[in-house]
Tab-separated table of C-alpha atoms in Angstrom:
chain	number	residue	atom	x	y	z
P	1	UNK	CA	-7.979	-13.674	-10.465
P	2	UNK	CA	-9.249	-16.200	-8.380
P	3	UNK	CA	-7.740	-19.759	-6.590
P	4	UNK	CA	-10.396	-22.104	-5.492
P	5	UNK	CA	-9.760	-25.579	-4.123
P	6	UNK	CA	-12.566	-28.158	-2.591
P	7	UNK	CA	-11.056	-31.930	-2.922
P	8	UNK	CA	-14.378	-33.233	-1.059
P	9	UNK	CA	-16.898	-31.882	-3.507
P	10	UNK	CA	-15.115	-31.454	-6.713
P	11	UNK	CA	-11.814	-33.670	-6.262
P	12	UNK	CA	-8.090	-33.135	-6.499
P	13	UNK	CA	-8.429	-29.947	-8.908
P	14	UNK	CA	-7.107	-26.017	-8.661
P	15	UNK	CA	-9.811	-24.120	-9.724
P	16	UNK	CA	-8.428	-20.568	-11.282
P	17	UNK	CA	-11.217	-18.030	-12.125
P	18	UNK	CA	-9.563	-15.045	-14.485
P	19	UNK	CA	-12.782	-13.550	-15.456
P	20	UNK	CA	-16.746	-13.149	-15.810
P	21	UNK	CA	-17.759	-14.808	-18.817
P	22	UNK	CA	-21.136	-12.889	-19.104
P	23	UNK	CA	-22.735	-16.083	-19.729
P	24	UNK	CA	-21.848	-16.710	-22.907
P	25	UNK	CA	-20.662	-19.968	-24.800
P	26	UNK	CA	-17.804	-21.559	-23.188
P	27	UNK	CA	-15.444	-24.224	-24.635
P	28	UNK	CA	-12.466	-26.390	-22.724
P	29	UNK	CA	-8.831	-27.242	-24.162
P	30	UNK	CA	-7.494	-29.922	-21.863
P	31	UNK	CA	-3.333	-30.979	-22.302
P	32	UNK	CA	-2.484	-33.275	-19.803
P	33	UNK	CA	-3.701	-32.250	-15.881
P	34	UNK	CA	-4.308	-28.531	-17.839
P	35	UNK	CA	-7.806	-27.679	-18.900
P	36	UNK	CA	-8.115	-24.207	-20.114
P	37	UNK	CA	-11.784	-22.503	-20.050
P	38	UNK	CA	-12.347	-19.690	-22.784
P	39	UNK	CA	-14.986	-18.070	-24.278
P	40	UNK	CA	-16.094	-19.764	-27.644
P	41	UNK	CA	-16.751	-15.928	-29.736
P	42	UNK	CA	-13.070	-14.698	-29.191
P	43	UNK	CA	-11.507	-17.752	-27.391
P	44	UNK	CA	-10.819	-15.031	-24.440
P	45	UNK	CA	-9.553	-17.025	-21.120
P	46	UNK	CA	-11.823	-17.252	-18.609
P	47	UNK	CA	-10.704	-19.915	-16.031
P	48	UNK	CA	-8.412	-22.841	-15.620
P	49	UNK	CA	-8.758	-26.547	-13.770
P	50	UNK	CA	-5.457	-28.211	-12.720
P	51	UNK	CA	-6.213	-31.526	-12.387
P	52	UNK	CA	-4.072	-34.070	-9.664
P	53	UNK	CA	-3.060	-30.512	-8.288
P	54	UNK	CA	-1.859	-32.283	-5.017
P	55	UNK	CA	0.980	-33.493	-7.259
P	56	UNK	CA	1.856	-30.147	-8.638
P	57	UNK	CA	1.506	-28.023	-5.568
P	58	UNK	CA	2.404	-30.963	-2.677
P	59	UNK	CA	-0.027	-30.500	0.981
P	60	UNK	CA	-3.069	-27.937	-0.675
P	61	UNK	CA	-6.139	-27.759	1.554
P	62	UNK	CA	-9.111	-25.675	1.080
P	63	UNK	CA	-12.898	-25.985	0.635
P	64	UNK	CA	-13.421	-22.669	-1.418
P	65	UNK	CA	-11.140	-20.032	-2.275
P	66	UNK	CA	-7.268	-20.258	-1.475
P	67	UNK	CA	-4.647	-18.012	-1.532
P	68	UNK	CA	-1.312	-19.609	-3.225
P	69	UNK	CA	2.144	-18.735	-2.261
P	70	UNK	CA	4.698	-16.848	-4.876
P	71	UNK	CA	6.489	-21.079	-5.334
P	72	UNK	CA	3.178	-22.972	-5.404
P	73	UNK	CA	2.191	-19.932	-8.356
P	74	UNK	CA	5.235	-20.794	-9.887
P	75	UNK	CA	4.810	-24.916	-9.848
P	76	UNK	CA	1.442	-23.757	-11.425
P	77	UNK	CA	2.786	-21.859	-14.135
P	78	UNK	CA	5.778	-24.378	-14.871
P	79	UNK	CA	2.850	-27.051	-15.170
P	80	UNK	CA	1.483	-24.589	-18.182
P	81	UNK	CA	3.805	-24.302	-19.488
P	82	UNK	CA	4.693	-28.250	-19.740
P	83	UNK	CA	1.209	-29.045	-21.315
P	84	UNK	CA	1.221	-26.487	-23.666
P	85	UNK	CA	0.014	-23.341	-22.945
P	86	UNK	CA	2.034	-19.368	-23.352
P	87	UNK	CA	-0.289	-17.590	-20.846
P	88	UNK	CA	0.760	-17.012	-17.534
P	89	UNK	CA	-0.716	-16.526	-14.364
P	90	UNK	CA	-0.003	-13.807	-11.464
P	91	UNK	CA	-1.153	-13.360	-8.045
P	92	UNK	CA	-3.282	-10.478	-7.248
P	93	UNK	CA	-2.305	-9.136	-3.506
P	94	UNK	CA	-5.312	-7.266	-2.951
P	95	UNK	CA	-8.015	-8.671	-0.638
P	96	UNK	CA	-11.620	-8.910	-2.485
P	97	UNK	CA	-13.727	-9.086	0.477
P	98	UNK	CA	-12.932	-6.463	3.026
P	99	UNK	CA	-14.242	-3.250	5.446
P	100	UNK	CA	-16.387	-0.551	3.849
P	101	UNK	CA	-17.745	2.312	4.872
P	102	UNK	CA	-21.427	3.577	3.749
P	103	UNK	CA	-20.777	6.851	3.210
P	104	UNK	CA	-23.833	7.775	0.921
P	105	UNK	CA	-27.458	5.601	0.610
P	106	UNK	CA	-30.414	6.634	-1.253
P	107	UNK	CA	-33.486	4.808	-2.152
P	108	UNK	CA	-33.614	3.237	-5.577
P	109	UNK	CA	-35.196	5.682	-8.163
P	110	UNK	CA	-37.103	1.831	-9.591
P	111	UNK	CA	-37.431	-0.401	-6.565
P	112	UNK	CA	-39.213	0.000	-3.108
P	113	UNK	CA	-36.542	-2.440	-1.305
P	114	UNK	CA	-33.046	-1.590	-3.202
P	115	UNK	CA	-30.714	1.205	-1.973
P	116	UNK	CA	-27.775	2.987	-3.989
P	117	UNK	CA	-24.891	3.645	-1.672
P	118	UNK	CA	-21.712	5.059	-2.336
P	119	UNK	CA	-19.436	2.942	-0.416
P	120	UNK	CA	-15.728	3.598	0.833
P	121	UNK	CA	-13.347	0.374	0.492
P	122	UNK	CA	-9.929	1.439	0.662
P	123	UNK	CA	-8.552	4.988	0.459
P	124	UNK	CA	-10.576	6.586	-1.211
P	125	UNK	CA	-11.686	4.432	-3.393
P	126	UNK	CA	-15.780	4.162	-3.409
P	127	UNK	CA	-17.766	1.687	-5.457
P	128	UNK	CA	-21.123	2.073	-6.291
P	129	UNK	CA	-23.340	-0.683	-4.395
P	130	UNK	CA	-26.944	-1.398	-4.814
P	131	UNK	CA	-28.226	-3.062	-1.561
P	132	UNK	CA	-31.354	-4.838	-0.932
P	133	UNK	CA	-30.733	-5.035	2.861
P	134	UNK	CA	-33.415	-3.526	5.161
P	135	UNK	CA	-30.952	-2.137	7.253
P	136	UNK	CA	-28.477	-0.436	5.154
P	137	UNK	CA	-27.705	3.132	6.026
P	138	UNK	CA	-25.103	5.833	5.575
P	139	UNK	CA	-22.542	5.394	8.052
P	140	UNK	CA	-22.175	2.413	9.201
P	141	UNK	CA	-19.155	0.141	8.610
P	142	UNK	CA	-20.059	-3.218	6.613
P	143	UNK	CA	-18.136	-6.158	4.923
P	144	UNK	CA	-18.080	-5.540	0.932
P	145	UNK	CA	-17.316	-8.456	-1.470
P	146	UNK	CA	-15.859	-6.646	-4.117
P	147	UNK	CA	-16.297	-7.736	-8.009
P	148	UNK	CA	-13.510	-10.409	-8.480
P	149	UNK	CA	-14.920	-12.209	-5.113
P	150	UNK	CA	-15.453	-15.455	-4.529
P	151	UNK	CA	-18.493	-16.032	-1.571
P	152	UNK	CA	-18.239	-19.071	0.564
P	153	UNK	CA	-21.435	-20.826	-0.780
P	154	UNK	CA	-18.784	-20.120	-4.303
P	155	UNK	CA	-20.537	-17.259	-5.540
P	156	UNK	CA	-18.727	-15.533	-7.834
P	157	UNK	CA	-19.044	-11.383	-7.474
P	158	UNK	CA	-19.172	-9.460	-10.788
P	159	UNK	CA	-20.282	-5.844	-11.680
P	160	UNK	CA	-23.903	-5.482	-12.750
P	161	UNK	CA	-27.312	-3.540	-13.400
P	162	UNK	CA	-29.945	-3.812	-10.737
P	163	UNK	CA	-33.089	-2.099	-12.128
P	164	UNK	CA	-31.066	-0.152	-14.336
P	165	UNK	CA	-28.733	0.858	-12.185
P	166	UNK	CA	-24.996	-0.086	-12.148
P	167	UNK	CA	-23.505	-2.076	-8.897
P	168	UNK	CA	-20.087	-2.745	-8.215
P	169	UNK	CA	-19.889	-5.392	-5.201
P	170	UNK	CA	-22.111	-6.553	-2.764
P	171	UNK	CA	-22.197	-5.963	0.869
P	172	UNK	CA	-22.401	-8.707	2.950
P	173	UNK	CA	-24.936	-10.709	5.190
P	174	UNK	CA	-23.430	-12.588	8.132
P	175	UNK	CA	-25.527	-15.557	6.218
P	176	UNK	CA	-23.921	-14.484	3.093
P	177	UNK	CA	-20.479	-14.962	4.744
P	178	UNK	CA	-21.111	-17.900	6.821
P	179	UNK	CA	-20.571	-16.645	10.052
P	180	UNK	CA	-21.244	-18.685	13.041
P	181	UNK	CA	-24.428	-17.813	14.695
P	182	UNK	CA	-25.702	-15.843	11.812
P	183	UNK	CA	-28.849	-14.586	12.725
P	184	UNK	CA	-31.682	-15.709	10.491
P	185	UNK	CA	-33.445	-11.759	10.193
P	186	UNK	CA	-32.239	-10.520	6.972
P	187	UNK	CA	-30.028	-7.543	7.063
P	188	UNK	CA	-26.288	-6.593	6.382
P	189	UNK	CA	-23.726	-7.079	9.231
P	190	UNK	CA	-22.664	-3.928	10.929
P	191	UNK	CA	-19.197	-3.629	12.214
P	192	UNK	CA	-17.923	-1.562	15.070
P	193	UNK	CA	-16.853	2.030	13.900
P	194	UNK	CA	-13.461	1.039	15.086
P	195	UNK	CA	-12.702	-1.680	11.856
P	196	UNK	CA	-10.585	-0.474	9.863
P	197	UNK	CA	-11.537	0.323	6.298
P	198	UNK	CA	-10.103	-1.554	3.339
P	199	UNK	CA	-8.475	-4.411	6.022
P	200	UNK	CA	-9.289	-7.840	4.526
P	201	UNK	CA	-12.163	-9.319	6.379
P	202	UNK	CA	-11.388	-13.347	7.547
P	203	UNK	CA	-14.278	-15.229	6.129
P	204	UNK	CA	-14.247	-18.893	7.261
P	205	UNK	CA	-11.582	-18.187	9.359
């Protein structure tokens, strides 16, 4: 679950992304200051918008993905209940943009520029990630955006299929992470080898 806030560009709205709508048609149900966005086909909730968020949460700041305290999440759930919704939101503590280790890397069988990696992201958890960076290779420490991550530009990362091969995340460049002085040259960000696999990468900090 992703919480996002950007008052300058969106207004005083807390956006909660629950799951990927997979491009299906959406519908909106609004009650008071709460809007529930769901898929028309099966009514599955994919997102929530909490309007006048600062009145609910107090002093809230951010220009993209933010973290809520347990106290703030309780206030959000109280607002959902007050509006007449029965769902309860849960805080996810696992970071979505983390340090990873490329265990293996091979050429994509149907592309001259894509590679298929097996990348460890935490405690033995390995994700298959298709990567188009020219400098990707086995043995690197990298930054991985796991499924459910929100990038600094608002892009959401979900599982996908690239040229017939499943991919579960993205190995990031400095530019995609909006790091200061990111090089114009294409390529993923390579981290020092003493970087710790699974640790959150401090995007925008």
